[in-house]
Coordinates of C-alpha atoms in Angstrom, one line a residue:
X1 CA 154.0 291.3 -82.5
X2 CA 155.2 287.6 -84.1
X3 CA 156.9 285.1 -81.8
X4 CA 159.5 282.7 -82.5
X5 CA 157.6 279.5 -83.8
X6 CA 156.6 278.4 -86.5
X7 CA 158.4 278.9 -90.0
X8 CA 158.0 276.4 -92.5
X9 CA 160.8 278.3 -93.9
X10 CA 163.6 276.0 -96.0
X11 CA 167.2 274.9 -93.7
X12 CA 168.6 276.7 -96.4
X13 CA 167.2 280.2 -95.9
X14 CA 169.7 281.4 -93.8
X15 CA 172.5 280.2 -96.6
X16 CA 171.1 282.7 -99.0
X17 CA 171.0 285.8 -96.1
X18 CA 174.9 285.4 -95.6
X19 CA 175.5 285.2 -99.4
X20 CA 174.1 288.8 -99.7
X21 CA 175.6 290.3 -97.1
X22 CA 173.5 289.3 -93.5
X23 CA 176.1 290.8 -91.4
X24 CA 174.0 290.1 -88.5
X25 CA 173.3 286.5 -89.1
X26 CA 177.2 286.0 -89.4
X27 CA 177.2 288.0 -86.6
X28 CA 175.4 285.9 -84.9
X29 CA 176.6 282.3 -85.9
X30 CA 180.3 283.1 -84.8
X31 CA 178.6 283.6 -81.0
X32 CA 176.7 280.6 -81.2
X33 CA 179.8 278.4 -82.4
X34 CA 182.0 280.0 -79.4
X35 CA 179.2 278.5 -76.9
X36 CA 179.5 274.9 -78.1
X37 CA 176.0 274.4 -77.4
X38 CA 173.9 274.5 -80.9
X39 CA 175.3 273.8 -84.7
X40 CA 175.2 277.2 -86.2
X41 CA 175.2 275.8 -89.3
X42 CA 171.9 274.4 -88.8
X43 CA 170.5 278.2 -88.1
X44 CA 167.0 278.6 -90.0
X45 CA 164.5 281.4 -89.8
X46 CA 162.2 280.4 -86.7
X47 CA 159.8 283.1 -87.3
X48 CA 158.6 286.2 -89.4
X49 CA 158.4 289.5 -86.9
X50 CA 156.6 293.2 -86.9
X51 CA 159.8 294.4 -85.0
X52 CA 163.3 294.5 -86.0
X53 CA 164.0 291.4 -83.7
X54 CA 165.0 288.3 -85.9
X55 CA 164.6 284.2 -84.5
X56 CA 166.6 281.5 -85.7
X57 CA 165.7 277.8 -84.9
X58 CA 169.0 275.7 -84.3
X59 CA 170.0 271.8 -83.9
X60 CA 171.5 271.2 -80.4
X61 CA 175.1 269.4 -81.1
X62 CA 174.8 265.7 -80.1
X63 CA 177.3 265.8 -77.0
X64 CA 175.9 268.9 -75.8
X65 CA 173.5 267.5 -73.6
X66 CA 175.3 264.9 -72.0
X67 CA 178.1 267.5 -71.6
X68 CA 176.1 270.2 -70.1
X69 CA 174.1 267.9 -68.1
X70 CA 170.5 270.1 -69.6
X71 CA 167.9 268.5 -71.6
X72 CA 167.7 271.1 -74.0
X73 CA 165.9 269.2 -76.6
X74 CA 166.4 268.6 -79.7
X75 CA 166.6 272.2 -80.4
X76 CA 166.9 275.9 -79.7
X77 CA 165.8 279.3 -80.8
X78 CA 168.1 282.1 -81.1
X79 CA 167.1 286.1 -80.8
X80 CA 168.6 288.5 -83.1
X81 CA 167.9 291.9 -81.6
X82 CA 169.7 294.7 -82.9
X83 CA 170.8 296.7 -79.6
X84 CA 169.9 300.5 -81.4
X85 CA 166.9 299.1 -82.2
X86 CA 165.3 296.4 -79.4
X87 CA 165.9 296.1 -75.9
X88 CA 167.1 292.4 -74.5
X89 CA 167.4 293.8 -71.6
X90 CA 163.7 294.2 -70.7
X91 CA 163.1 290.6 -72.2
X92 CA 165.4 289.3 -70.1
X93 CA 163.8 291.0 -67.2
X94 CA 160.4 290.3 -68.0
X95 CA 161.3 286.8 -68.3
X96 CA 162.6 286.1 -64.6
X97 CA 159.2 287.5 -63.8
X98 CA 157.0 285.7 -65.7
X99 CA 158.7 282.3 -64.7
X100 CA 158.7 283.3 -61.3
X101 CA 154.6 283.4 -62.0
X102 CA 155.2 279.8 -62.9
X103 CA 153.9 280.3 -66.1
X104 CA 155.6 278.4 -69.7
X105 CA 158.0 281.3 -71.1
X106 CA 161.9 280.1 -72.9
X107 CA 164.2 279.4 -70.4
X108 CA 167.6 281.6 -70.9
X109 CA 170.8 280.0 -72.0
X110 CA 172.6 282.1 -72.8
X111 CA 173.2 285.9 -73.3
X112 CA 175.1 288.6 -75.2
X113 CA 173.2 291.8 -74.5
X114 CA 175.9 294.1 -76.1
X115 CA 175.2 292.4 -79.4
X116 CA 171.8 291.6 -78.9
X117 CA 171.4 288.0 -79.3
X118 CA 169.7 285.0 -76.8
X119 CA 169.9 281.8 -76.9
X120 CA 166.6 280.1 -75.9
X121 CA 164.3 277.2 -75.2
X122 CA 162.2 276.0 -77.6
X123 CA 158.5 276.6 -77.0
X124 CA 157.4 274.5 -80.3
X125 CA 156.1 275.6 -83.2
X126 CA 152.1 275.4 -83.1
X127 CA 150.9 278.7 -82.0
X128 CA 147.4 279.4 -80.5
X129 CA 146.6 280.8 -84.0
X130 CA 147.4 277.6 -85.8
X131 CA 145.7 275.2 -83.4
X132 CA 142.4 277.2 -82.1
X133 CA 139.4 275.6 -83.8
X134 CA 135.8 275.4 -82.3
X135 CA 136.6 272.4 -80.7
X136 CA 139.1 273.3 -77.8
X137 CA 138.7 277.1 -78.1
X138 CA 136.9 277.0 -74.5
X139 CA 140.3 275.0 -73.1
X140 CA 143.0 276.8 -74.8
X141 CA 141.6 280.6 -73.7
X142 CA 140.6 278.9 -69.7
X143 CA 144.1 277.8 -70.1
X144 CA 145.5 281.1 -71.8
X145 CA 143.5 283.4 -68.7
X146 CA 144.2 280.8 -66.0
X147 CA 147.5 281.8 -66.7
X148 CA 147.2 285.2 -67.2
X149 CA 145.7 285.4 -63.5
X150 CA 148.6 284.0 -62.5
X151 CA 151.1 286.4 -63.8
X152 CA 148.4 289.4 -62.6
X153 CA 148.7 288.2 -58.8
X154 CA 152.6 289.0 -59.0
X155 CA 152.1 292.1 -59.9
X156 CA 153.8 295.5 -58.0
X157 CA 154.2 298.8 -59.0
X158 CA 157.4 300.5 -59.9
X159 CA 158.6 297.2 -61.5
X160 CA 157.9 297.6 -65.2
X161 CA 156.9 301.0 -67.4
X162 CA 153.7 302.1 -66.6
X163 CA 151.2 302.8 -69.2
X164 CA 150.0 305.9 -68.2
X165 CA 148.0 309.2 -70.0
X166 CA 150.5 309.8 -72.2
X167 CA 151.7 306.3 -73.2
X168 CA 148.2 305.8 -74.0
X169 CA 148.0 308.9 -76.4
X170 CA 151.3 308.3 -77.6
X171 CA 149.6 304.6 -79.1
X172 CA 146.1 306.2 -80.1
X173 CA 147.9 308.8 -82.0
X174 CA 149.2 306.7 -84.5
X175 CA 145.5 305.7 -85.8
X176 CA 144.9 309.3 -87.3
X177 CA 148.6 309.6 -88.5
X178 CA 148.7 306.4 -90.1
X179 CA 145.5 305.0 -90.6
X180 CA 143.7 308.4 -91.7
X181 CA 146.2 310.3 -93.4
X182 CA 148.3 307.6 -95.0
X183 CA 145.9 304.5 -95.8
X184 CA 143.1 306.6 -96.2
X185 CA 145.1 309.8 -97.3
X186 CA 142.4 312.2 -95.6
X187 CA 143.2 315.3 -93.5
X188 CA 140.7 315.6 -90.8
X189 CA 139.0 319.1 -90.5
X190 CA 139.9 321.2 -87.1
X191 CA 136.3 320.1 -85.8
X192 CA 136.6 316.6 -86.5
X193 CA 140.2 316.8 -85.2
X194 CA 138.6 317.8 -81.8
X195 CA 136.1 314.9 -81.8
X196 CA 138.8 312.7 -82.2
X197 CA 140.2 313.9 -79.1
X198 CA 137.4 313.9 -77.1
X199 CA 136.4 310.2 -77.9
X200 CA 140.5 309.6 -77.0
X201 CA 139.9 311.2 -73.9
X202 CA 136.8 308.9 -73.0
X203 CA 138.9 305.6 -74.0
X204 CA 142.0 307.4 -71.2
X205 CA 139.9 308.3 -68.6
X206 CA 137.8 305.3 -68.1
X207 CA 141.1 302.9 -68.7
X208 CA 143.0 304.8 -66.1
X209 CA 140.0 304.0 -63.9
X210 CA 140.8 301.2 -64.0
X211 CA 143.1 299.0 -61.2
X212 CA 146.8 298.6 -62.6
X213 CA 148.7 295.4 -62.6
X214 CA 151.9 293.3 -65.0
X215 CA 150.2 293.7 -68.7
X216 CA 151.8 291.7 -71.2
X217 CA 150.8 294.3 -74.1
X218 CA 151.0 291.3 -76.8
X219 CA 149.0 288.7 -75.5
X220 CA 147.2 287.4 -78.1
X221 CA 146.8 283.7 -80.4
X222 CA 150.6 284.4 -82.0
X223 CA 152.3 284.9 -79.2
X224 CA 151.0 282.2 -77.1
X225 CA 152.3 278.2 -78.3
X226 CA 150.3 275.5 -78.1
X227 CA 151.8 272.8 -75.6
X228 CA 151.8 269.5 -73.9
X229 CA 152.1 270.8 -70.6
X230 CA 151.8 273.8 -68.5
X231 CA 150.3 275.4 -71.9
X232 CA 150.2 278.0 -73.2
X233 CA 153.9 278.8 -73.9
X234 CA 154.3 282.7 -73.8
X235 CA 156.9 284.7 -75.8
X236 CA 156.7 288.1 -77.3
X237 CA 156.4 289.6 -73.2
X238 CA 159.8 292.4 -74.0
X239 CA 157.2 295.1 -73.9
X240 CA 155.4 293.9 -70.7
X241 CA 154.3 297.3 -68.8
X242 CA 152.0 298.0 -65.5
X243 CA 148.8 298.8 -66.9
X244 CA 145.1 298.0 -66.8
X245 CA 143.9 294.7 -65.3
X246 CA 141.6 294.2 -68.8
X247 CA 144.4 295.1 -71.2
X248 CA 145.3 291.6 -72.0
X249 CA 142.3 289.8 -71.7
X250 CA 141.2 292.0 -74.3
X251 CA 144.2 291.5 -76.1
X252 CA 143.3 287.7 -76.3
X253 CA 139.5 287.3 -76.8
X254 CA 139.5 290.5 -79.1
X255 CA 142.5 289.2 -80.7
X256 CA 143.5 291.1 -84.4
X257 CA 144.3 287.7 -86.2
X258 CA 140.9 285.9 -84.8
X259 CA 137.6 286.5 -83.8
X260 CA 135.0 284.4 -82.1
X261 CA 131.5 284.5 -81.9
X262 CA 130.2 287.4 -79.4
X263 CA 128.2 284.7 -76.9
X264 CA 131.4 283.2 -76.6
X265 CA 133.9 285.9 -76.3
X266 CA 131.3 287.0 -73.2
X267 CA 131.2 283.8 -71.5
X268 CA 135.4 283.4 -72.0
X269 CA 135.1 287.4 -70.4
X270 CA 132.5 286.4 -67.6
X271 CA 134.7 282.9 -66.2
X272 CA 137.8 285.3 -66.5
X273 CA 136.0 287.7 -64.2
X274 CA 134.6 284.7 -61.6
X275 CA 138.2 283.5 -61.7
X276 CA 140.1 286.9 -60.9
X277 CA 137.9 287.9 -58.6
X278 CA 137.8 284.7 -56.7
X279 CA 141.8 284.4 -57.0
X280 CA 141.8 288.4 -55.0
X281 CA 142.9 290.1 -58.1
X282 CA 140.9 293.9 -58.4
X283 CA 139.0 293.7 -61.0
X284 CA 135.1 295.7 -60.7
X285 CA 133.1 293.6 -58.4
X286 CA 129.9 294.9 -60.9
X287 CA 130.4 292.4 -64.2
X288 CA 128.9 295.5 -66.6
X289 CA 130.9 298.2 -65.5
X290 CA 134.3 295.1 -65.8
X291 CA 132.8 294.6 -69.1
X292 CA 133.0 297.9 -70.3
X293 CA 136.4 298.5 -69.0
X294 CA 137.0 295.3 -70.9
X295 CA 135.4 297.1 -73.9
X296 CA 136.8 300.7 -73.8
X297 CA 140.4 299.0 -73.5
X298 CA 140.3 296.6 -76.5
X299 CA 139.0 299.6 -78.5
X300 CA 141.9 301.6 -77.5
X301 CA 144.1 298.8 -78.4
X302 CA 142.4 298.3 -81.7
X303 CA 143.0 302.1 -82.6
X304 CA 146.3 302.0 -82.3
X305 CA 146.4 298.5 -84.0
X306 CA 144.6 300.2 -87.3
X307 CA 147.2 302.6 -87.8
X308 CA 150.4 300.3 -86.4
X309 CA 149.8 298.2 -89.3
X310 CA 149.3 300.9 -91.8
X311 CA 152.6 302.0 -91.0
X312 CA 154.1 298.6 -90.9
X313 CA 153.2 298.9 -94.5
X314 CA 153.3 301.8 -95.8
X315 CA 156.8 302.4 -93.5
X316 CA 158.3 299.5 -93.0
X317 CA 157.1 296.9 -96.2
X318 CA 155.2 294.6 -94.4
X319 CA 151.8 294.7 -96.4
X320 CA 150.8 291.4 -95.2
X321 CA 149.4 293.0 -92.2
X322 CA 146.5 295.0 -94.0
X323 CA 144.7 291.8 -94.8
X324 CA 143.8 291.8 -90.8
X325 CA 141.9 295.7 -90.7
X326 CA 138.6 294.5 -91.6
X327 CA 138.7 292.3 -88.4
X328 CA 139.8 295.2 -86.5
X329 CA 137.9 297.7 -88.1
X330 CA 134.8 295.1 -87.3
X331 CA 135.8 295.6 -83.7
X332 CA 136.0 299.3 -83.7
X333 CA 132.8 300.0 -85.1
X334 CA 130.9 297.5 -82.9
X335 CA 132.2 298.6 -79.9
X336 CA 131.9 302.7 -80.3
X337 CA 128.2 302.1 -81.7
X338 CA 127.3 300.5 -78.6
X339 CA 128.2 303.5 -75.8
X340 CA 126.7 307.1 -76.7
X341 CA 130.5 308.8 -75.5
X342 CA 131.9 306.3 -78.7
X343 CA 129.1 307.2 -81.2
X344 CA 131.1 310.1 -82.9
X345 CA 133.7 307.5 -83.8
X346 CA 131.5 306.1 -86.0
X347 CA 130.2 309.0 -87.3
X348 CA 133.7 310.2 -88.3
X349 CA 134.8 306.8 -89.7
X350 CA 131.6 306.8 -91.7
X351 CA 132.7 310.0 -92.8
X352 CA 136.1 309.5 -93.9
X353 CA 135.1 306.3 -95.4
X354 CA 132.0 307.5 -97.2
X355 CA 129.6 305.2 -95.8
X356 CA 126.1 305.1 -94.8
X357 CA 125.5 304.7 -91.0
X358 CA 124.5 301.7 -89.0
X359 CA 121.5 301.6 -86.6
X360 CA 122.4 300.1 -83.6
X361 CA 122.0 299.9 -79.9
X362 CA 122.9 302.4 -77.6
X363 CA 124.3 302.6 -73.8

């Protein structure tokens, strides 16, 4: 769910992986010395990742440019993405068709998808997380959903995966797997089991509703870089399906690492809206029934979240990702106490949780 930007991590780093045995990274270097392009030497960890995919920030060689006749920069980001594990393939699909949207995505180049590994442009290494503040939030997310229009206009079906009934349930079911019966180690009852399912079926029904173009699936403040031009740089797209037109707006202004003010999230929601619908894109011509769309989706979203990063630590050692449920959690409870179909959500997490309930508006 990380990109391939900022590190901070030490030059050194990657000295210390080979030492104990970083077959991959070795792997790795010996492709990068056969293309002449980069010192693979200079290979330092780029970014930290919730997948198995692995970036490396490299020096372009000093000839290289005049050789090549590219401005590549001053420097490049490799991919490490085990083939059993990742598929480059779809990133380098997805890519074409983002820059084909004329949007900011890492140009290609070069590729070795039997191994796994790309070699990229470099998007910087300020994500939106690191450089939203009160002060340009309102230009970074026009910029951020101007884009996002874009890509949304070249959508087609029967291009990418589509995230149908049972991707959907596939995702939600991890929140009672991982975020009920590991992090809070409770087994629900059969009866709260079938609540469960009926609020799951309420989150499907009304995002299937709902029209279907290109969805990112990741588009939120740290996979999006902050740049000069044509910003926002996007990376992290591999898992790009055709989906519901709210899915990344949601994504974004309900975004798991930072949350806004409500007043401003709705007025960020409402000149999406004005936008999309003036650029011909689908969305509900009625701004309440869009906005609950917009709701019902980010909940589903954050379901899945709650239990994707329980099992990134309690699976995978990644604990650092806990620290962000109580932002998440926020999310879920605010949005199921406000529609009656939602309310036994709460009522179950309260529950579970032992806590007292919340009064709260109703619609």
């Amino acid at each position: 769910m990380n990109n391939p930007s900022s590190s901070g991590a030490h030059d050194g780093a990657q000295n210390g992986a080979a030492a104990n045995g970083d077959a991959r990274l070795l792997q790795l270097k010996t492709w990068l010395q056969g293309l002449g392009i980069v010192d693979a030497a200079s290979a330092r960890p780029a970014s930290a990742d919730a997948s198995f995919r692995r970036y490396f920030r490299l020096d372009v060689l000093p000839d290289a440019q005049a050789r090549l006749g590219v401005n590549f920069g001053a420097t490049l980001v490799a991919m490490d993405a085990p083939p059993e594990r990742e598929n480059t393939a779809a990133f380098v699909k997805v890519d074409a068709l983002l820059a084909d949207a004329g949007v900011s995505v890492p140009a290609i180049h070069a590729q070795d998808l039997d191994q796994g590994f790309l070699l990229l442009s470099d998007l910087g290494t300020t994500t939106y997380l690191q450089a939203l503040n009160h002060d340009n939030a309102a230009t970074l997310y026009a910029e951020a959903l101007s884009a996002l229009v874009e890509i949304q206009l070249r959508s087609q079906p029967g291009v990418l995966p589509e995230f149908d009934r049972a991707f959907m349930l596939r995702e939600l079911n991890i929140f009672p797997e991982w975020y009920i019966g590991k992090h809070l180690n409770a087994t629900l009852t059969e009866a709260q089991s079938a609540t469960l399912q009926k609020v799951f079926d309420h989150i499907i029904a009304t995002c299937l509703a709902q029209p279907q173009v290109f969805m990112h699936r990741d588009y939120h403040s740290r996979n999006l870089m902050w740049m000069d031009e044509k910003n926002p740089g996007i990376l992290d797209f591999q898992d790009a399906v055709y989906g519901p037109i709210t899915y990344d707006a949601a994504s974004l202004l309900r975004d798991a690492y930072v949350s806004w003010d409500e007043e401003l999230v709705l007025d960020w929601i409402i000149r999406y809206w004005q936008h999309a619908k003036a650029a011909g894109l689908p969305v509900n011509k009625d701004f309440d029934a869009f906005y609950r769309d917009f709701e019902y989706m980010a909940l589903q979203r954050h379901l899945k979240i709650l239990g994707l990063f329980c099992r990134l630590n309690y699976r995978d050692g990644k604990p650092q990702y806990l620290g962000d449920l109580p932002t998440v959690m926020e999310y879920v409870r605010h949005t199921a106490n406000r529609y009656r179909e939602l309310k036994p959500l709460v009522k179950l997490l309260d529950d579970l949780e032992n806590r007292q309930p919340a009064v709260g508006y109703t619609f």
